[in-house]
N, CA and C of each residue as an Amber inpcrd file, in Angstrom:
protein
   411
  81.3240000  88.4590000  97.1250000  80.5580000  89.5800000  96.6110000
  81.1020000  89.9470000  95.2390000  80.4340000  90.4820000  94.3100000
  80.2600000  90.5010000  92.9570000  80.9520000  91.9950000  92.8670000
  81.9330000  92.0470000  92.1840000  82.6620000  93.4760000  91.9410000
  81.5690000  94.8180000  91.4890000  80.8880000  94.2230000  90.9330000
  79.7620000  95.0970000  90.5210000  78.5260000  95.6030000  91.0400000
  78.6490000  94.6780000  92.3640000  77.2870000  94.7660000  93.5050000
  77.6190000  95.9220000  94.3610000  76.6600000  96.7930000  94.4450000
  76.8430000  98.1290000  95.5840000  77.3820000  97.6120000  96.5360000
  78.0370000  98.6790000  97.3430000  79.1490000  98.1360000  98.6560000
  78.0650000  99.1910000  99.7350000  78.1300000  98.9100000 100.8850000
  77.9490000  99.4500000 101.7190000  78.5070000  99.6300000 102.8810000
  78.4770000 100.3570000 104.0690000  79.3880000 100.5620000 105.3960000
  79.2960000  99.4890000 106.2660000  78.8290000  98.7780000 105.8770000
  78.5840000  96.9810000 106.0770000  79.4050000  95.8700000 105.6580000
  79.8930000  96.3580000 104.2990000  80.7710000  95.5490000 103.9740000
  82.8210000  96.1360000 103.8870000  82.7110000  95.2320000 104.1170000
  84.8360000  95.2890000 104.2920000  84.9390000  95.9400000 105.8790000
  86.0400000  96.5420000 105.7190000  86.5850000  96.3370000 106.8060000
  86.6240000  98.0030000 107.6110000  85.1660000  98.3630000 107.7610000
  84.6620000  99.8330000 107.9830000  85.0520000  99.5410000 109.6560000
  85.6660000 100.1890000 110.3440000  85.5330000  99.5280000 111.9630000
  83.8750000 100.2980000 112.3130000  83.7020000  99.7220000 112.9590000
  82.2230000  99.6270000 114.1660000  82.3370000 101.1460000 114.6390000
  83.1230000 101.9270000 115.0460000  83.0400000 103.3370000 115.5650000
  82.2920000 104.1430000 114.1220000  83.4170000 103.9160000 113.0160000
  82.8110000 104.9300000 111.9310000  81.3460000 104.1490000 111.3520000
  81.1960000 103.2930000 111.1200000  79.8170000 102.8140000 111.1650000
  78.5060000 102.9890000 112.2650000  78.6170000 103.2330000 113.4470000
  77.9270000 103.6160000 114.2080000  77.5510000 105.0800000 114.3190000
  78.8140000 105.9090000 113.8890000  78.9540000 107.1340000 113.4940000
  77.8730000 107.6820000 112.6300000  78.2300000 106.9860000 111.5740000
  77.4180000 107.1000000 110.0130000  76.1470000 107.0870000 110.2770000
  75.4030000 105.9330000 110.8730000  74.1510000 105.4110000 111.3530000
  73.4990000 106.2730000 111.6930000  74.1580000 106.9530000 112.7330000
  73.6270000 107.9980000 113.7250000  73.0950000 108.7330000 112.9710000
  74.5430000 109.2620000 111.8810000  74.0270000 110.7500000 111.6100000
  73.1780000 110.6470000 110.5040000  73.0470000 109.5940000 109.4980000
  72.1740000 109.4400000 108.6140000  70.9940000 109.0770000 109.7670000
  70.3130000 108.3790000 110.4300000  69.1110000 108.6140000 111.0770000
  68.9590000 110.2860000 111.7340000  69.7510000 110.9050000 112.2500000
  69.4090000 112.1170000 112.5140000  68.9810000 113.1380000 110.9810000
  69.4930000 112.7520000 110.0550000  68.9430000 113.6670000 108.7620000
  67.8060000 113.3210000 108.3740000  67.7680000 111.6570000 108.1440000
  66.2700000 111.3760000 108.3110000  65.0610000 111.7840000 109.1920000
  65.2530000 111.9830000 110.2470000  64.4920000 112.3110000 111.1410000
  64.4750000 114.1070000 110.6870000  64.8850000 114.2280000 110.8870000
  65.0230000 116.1910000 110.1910000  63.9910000 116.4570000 109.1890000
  64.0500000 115.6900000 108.1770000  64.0090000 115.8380000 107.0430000
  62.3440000 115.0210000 107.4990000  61.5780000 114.3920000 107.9870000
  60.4940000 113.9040000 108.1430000  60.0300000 114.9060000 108.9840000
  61.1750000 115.4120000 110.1300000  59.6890000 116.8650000 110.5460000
  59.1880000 118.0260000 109.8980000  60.1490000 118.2540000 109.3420000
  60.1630000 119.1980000 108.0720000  58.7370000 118.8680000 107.8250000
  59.2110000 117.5180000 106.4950000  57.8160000 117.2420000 105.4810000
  56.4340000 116.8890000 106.5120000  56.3610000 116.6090000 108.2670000
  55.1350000 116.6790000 109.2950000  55.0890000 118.3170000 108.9780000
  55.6590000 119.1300000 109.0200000  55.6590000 120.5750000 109.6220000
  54.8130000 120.9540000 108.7670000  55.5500000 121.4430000 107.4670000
  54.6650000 121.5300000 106.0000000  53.1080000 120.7870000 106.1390000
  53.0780000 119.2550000 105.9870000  51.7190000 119.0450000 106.0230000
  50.6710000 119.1140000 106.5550000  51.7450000 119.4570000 108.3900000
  50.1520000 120.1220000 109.4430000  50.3020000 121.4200000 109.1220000
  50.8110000 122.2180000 108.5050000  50.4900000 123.6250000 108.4860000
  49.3170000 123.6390000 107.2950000  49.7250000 122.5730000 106.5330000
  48.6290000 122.6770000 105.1990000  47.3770000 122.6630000 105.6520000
  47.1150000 121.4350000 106.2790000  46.0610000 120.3680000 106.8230000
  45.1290000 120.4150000 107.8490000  45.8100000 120.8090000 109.0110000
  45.7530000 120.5420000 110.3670000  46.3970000 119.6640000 111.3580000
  45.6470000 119.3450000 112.3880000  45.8760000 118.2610000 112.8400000
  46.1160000 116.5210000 112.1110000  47.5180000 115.9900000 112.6980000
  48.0080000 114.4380000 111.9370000  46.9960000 114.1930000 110.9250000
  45.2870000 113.5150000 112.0320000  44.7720000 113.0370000 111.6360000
  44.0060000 113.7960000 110.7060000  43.6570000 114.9370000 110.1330000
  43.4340000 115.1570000 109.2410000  44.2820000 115.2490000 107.9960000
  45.3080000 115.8670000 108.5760000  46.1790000 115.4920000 107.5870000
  46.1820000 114.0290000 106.9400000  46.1110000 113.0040000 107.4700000
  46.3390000 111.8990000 106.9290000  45.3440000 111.7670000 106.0140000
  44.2010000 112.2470000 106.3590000  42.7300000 111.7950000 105.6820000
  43.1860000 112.4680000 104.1310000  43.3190000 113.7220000 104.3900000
  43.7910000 114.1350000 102.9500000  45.0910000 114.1300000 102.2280000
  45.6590000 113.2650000 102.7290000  46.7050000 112.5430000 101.8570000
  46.2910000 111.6410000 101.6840000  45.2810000 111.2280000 102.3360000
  45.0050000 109.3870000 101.7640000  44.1350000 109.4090000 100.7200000
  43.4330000 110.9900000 100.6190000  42.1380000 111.3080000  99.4870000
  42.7350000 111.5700000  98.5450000  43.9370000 112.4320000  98.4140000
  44.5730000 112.7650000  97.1700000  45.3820000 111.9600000  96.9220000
  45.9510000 110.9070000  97.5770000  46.6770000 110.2360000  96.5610000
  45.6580000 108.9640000  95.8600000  44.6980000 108.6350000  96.8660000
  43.3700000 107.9650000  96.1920000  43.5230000 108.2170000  94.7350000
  42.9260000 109.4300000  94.8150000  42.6410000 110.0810000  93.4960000
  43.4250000 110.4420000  92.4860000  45.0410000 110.1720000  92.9120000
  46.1410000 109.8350000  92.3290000  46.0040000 108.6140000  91.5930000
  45.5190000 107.4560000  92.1530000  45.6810000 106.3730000  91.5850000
  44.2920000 105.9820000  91.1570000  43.7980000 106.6020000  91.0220000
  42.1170000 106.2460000  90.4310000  41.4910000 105.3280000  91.5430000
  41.9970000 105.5430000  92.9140000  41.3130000 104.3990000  93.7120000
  40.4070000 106.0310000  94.4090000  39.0400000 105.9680000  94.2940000
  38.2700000 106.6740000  95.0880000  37.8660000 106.1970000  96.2810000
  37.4690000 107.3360000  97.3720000  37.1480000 106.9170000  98.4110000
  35.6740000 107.2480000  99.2200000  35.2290000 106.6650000  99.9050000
  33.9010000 107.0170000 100.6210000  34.2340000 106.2010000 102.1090000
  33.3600000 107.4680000 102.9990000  33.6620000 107.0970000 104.1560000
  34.2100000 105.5710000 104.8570000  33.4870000 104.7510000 103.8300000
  33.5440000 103.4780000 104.1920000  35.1340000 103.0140000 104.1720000
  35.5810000 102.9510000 103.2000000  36.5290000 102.6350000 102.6330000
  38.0030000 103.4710000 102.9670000  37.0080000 104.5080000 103.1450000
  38.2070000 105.4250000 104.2260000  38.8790000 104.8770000 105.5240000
  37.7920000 104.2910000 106.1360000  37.6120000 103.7990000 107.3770000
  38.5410000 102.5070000 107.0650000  37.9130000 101.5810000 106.5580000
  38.9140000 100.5470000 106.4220000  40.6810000 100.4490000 105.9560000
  40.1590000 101.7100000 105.5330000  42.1670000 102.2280000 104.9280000
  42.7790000 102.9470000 106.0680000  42.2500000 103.5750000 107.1320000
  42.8600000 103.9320000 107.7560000  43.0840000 103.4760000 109.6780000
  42.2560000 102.2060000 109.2570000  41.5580000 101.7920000 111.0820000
  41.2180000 102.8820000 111.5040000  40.1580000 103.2350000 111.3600000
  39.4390000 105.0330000 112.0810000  38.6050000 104.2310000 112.3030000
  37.4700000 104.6710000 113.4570000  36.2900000 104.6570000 113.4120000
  35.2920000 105.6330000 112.4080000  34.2820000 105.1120000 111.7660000
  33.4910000 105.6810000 110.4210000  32.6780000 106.8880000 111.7890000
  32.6700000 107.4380000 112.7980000  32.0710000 108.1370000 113.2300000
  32.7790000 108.7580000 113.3460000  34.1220000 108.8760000 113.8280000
  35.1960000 109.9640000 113.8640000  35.4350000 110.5350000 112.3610000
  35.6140000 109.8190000 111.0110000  35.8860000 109.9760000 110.2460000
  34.8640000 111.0040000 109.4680000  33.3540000 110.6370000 109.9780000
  32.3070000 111.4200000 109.3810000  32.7760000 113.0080000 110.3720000
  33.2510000 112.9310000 111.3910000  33.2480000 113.8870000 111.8350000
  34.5010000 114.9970000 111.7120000  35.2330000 114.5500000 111.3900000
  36.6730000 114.9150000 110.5690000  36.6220000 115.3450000 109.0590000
  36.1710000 114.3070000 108.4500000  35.2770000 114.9150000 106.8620000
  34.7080000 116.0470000 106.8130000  33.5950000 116.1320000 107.8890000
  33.2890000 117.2610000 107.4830000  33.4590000 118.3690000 108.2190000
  34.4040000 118.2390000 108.7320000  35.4880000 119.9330000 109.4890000
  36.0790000 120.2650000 108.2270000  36.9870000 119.0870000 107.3380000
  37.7900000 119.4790000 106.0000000  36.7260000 119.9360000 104.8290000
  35.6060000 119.5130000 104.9270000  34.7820000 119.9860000 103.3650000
  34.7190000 121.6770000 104.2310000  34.3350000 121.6360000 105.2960000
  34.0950000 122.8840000 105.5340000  34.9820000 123.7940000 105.2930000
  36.2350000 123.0500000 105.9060000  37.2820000 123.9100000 105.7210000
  37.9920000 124.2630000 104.6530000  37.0730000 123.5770000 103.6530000
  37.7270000 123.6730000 101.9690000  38.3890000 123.2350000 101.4940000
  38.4320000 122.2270000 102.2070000  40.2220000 120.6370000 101.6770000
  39.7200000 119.9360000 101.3300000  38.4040000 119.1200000 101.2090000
  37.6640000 118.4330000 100.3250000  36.5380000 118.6990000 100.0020000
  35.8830000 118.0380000  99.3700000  34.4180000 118.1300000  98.4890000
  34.3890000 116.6850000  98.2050000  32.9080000 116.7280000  98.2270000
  32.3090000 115.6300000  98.1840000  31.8670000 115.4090000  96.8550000
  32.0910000 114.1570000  95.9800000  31.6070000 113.8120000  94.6560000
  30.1500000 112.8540000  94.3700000  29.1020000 113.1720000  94.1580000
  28.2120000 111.6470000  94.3860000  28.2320000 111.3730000  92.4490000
  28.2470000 109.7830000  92.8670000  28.7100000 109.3570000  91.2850000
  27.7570000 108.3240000  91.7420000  26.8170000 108.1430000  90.6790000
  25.4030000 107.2700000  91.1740000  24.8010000 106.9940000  92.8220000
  25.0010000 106.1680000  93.1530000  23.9720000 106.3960000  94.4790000
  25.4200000 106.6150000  95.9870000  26.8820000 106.8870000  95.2420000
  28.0250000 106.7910000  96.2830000  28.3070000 107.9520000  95.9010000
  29.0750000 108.6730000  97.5490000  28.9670000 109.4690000  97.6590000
  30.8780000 109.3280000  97.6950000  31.4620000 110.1030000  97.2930000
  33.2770000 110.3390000  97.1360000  34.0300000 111.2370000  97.4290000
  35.1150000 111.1190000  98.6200000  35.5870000 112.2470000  98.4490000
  36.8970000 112.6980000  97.3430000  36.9060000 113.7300000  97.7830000
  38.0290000 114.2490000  96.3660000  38.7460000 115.6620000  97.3320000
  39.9880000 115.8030000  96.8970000  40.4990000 117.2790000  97.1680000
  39.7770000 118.1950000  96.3410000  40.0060000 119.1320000  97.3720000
  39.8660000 120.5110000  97.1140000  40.7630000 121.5370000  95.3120000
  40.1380000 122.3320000  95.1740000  41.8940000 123.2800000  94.2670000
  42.4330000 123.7940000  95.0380000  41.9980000 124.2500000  96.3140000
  42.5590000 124.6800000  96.8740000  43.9260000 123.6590000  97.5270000
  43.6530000 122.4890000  97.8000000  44.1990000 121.8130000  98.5170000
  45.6010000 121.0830000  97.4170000  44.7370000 120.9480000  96.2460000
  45.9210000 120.7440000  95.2030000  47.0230000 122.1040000  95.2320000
  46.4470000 122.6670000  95.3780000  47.8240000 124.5240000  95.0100000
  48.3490000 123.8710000  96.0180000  47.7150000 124.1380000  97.3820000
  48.4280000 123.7580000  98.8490000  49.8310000 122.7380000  98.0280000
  49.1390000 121.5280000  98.0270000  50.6430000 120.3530000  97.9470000
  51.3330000 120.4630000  97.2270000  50.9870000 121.5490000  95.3950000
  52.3760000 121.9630000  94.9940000  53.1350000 122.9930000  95.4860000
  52.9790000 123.5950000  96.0550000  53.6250000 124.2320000  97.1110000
  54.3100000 123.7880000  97.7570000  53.3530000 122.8010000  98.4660000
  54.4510000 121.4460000  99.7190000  55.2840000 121.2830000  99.0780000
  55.5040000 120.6580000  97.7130000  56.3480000 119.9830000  97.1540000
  57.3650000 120.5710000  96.7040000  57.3680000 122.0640000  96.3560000
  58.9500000 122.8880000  96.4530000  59.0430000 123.7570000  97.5910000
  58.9160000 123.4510000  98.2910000  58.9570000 123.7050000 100.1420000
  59.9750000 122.7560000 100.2520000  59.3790000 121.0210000 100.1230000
  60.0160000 119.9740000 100.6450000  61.1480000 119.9870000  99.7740000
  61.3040000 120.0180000  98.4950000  62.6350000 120.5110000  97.2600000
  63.4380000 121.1070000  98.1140000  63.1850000 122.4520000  98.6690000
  63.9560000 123.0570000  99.2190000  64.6350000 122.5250000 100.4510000
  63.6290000 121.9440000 101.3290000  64.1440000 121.4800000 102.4920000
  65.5220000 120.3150000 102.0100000  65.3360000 119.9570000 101.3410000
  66.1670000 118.3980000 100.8650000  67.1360000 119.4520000 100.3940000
  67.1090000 120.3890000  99.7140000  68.3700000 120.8620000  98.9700000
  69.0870000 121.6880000 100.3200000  68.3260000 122.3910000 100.9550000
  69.7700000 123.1520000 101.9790000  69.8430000 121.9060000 102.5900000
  69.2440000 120.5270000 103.0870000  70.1070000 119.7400000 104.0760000
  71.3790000 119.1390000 103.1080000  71.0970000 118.6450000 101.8920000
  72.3710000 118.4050000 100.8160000  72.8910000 119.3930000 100.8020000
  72.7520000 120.7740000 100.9630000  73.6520000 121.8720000 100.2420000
  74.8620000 121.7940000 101.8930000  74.2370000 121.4840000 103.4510000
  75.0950000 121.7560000 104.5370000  76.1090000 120.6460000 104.3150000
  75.9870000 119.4600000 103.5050000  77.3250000 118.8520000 103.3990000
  77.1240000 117.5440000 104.3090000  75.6040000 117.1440000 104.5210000
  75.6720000 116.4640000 105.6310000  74.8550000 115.1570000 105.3710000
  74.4820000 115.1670000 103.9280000  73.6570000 113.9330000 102.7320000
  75.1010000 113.2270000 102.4560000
């Protein structure tokens, strides 16, 4: 190994107790730290599966990839009948809107739903900083 190559609790001569140790407790922060950022996004959202739908719409629209039911469907293995029916609980509920751009019809977030995730996002700041601030990152 290359003096200059990152080392990890893998390499040299870590015994198996404090490495199993480590493991643990870094998967237990991980896991913490993912219900957290579930907690935050079903409180935003709703239920998983809506939630997912509108993370999968806004980051769509993050990357200039738009979406329509169709394509929804194929991005998420949903059935396009559940999905029509989930769509439109969220337009109702004001987390998306629908765009028609020639004869296709697109969804898009909400403003409302944009405020929502910057919010999430120094919520989740915070969450990450008191689990670093307990000494346990």
């Amino acid at each position: 190994m290359d003096k200059d190559e990152p080392r990890t609790i893998y390499d040299g001569d870590t015994p198996e107790s404090v490495r199993a140790a480590l493991r643990q407790d870094v998967q237990e922060q991980i896991i913490e730290c993912l219900n957290r950022f579930y907690s935050l996004e079903k409180d935003m959202w709703g239920k998983p599966v809506e939630a997912l739908i509108v993370r999968t719409v806004v980051q769509g629209r993050l990357q200039d990839r738009l979406y329509d039911l169709s394509a929804l469907s194929d991005v998420l293995d949903l059935p396009i009948g559940t999905l029509h029916r989930k769509v439109a609980d969220l337009v109702e509920a004001g987390y998306l809107k629908r765009e028609k751009r020639g004869k296709s019809v697109y969804l898009a977030p909400s403003e409302d739903t944009c405020g929502a995730l910057d919010q999430s996002f120094e919520d989740m700041v915070g969450a990450l900083r008191r689990l670093y601030e307990r000494g346990r990152l």
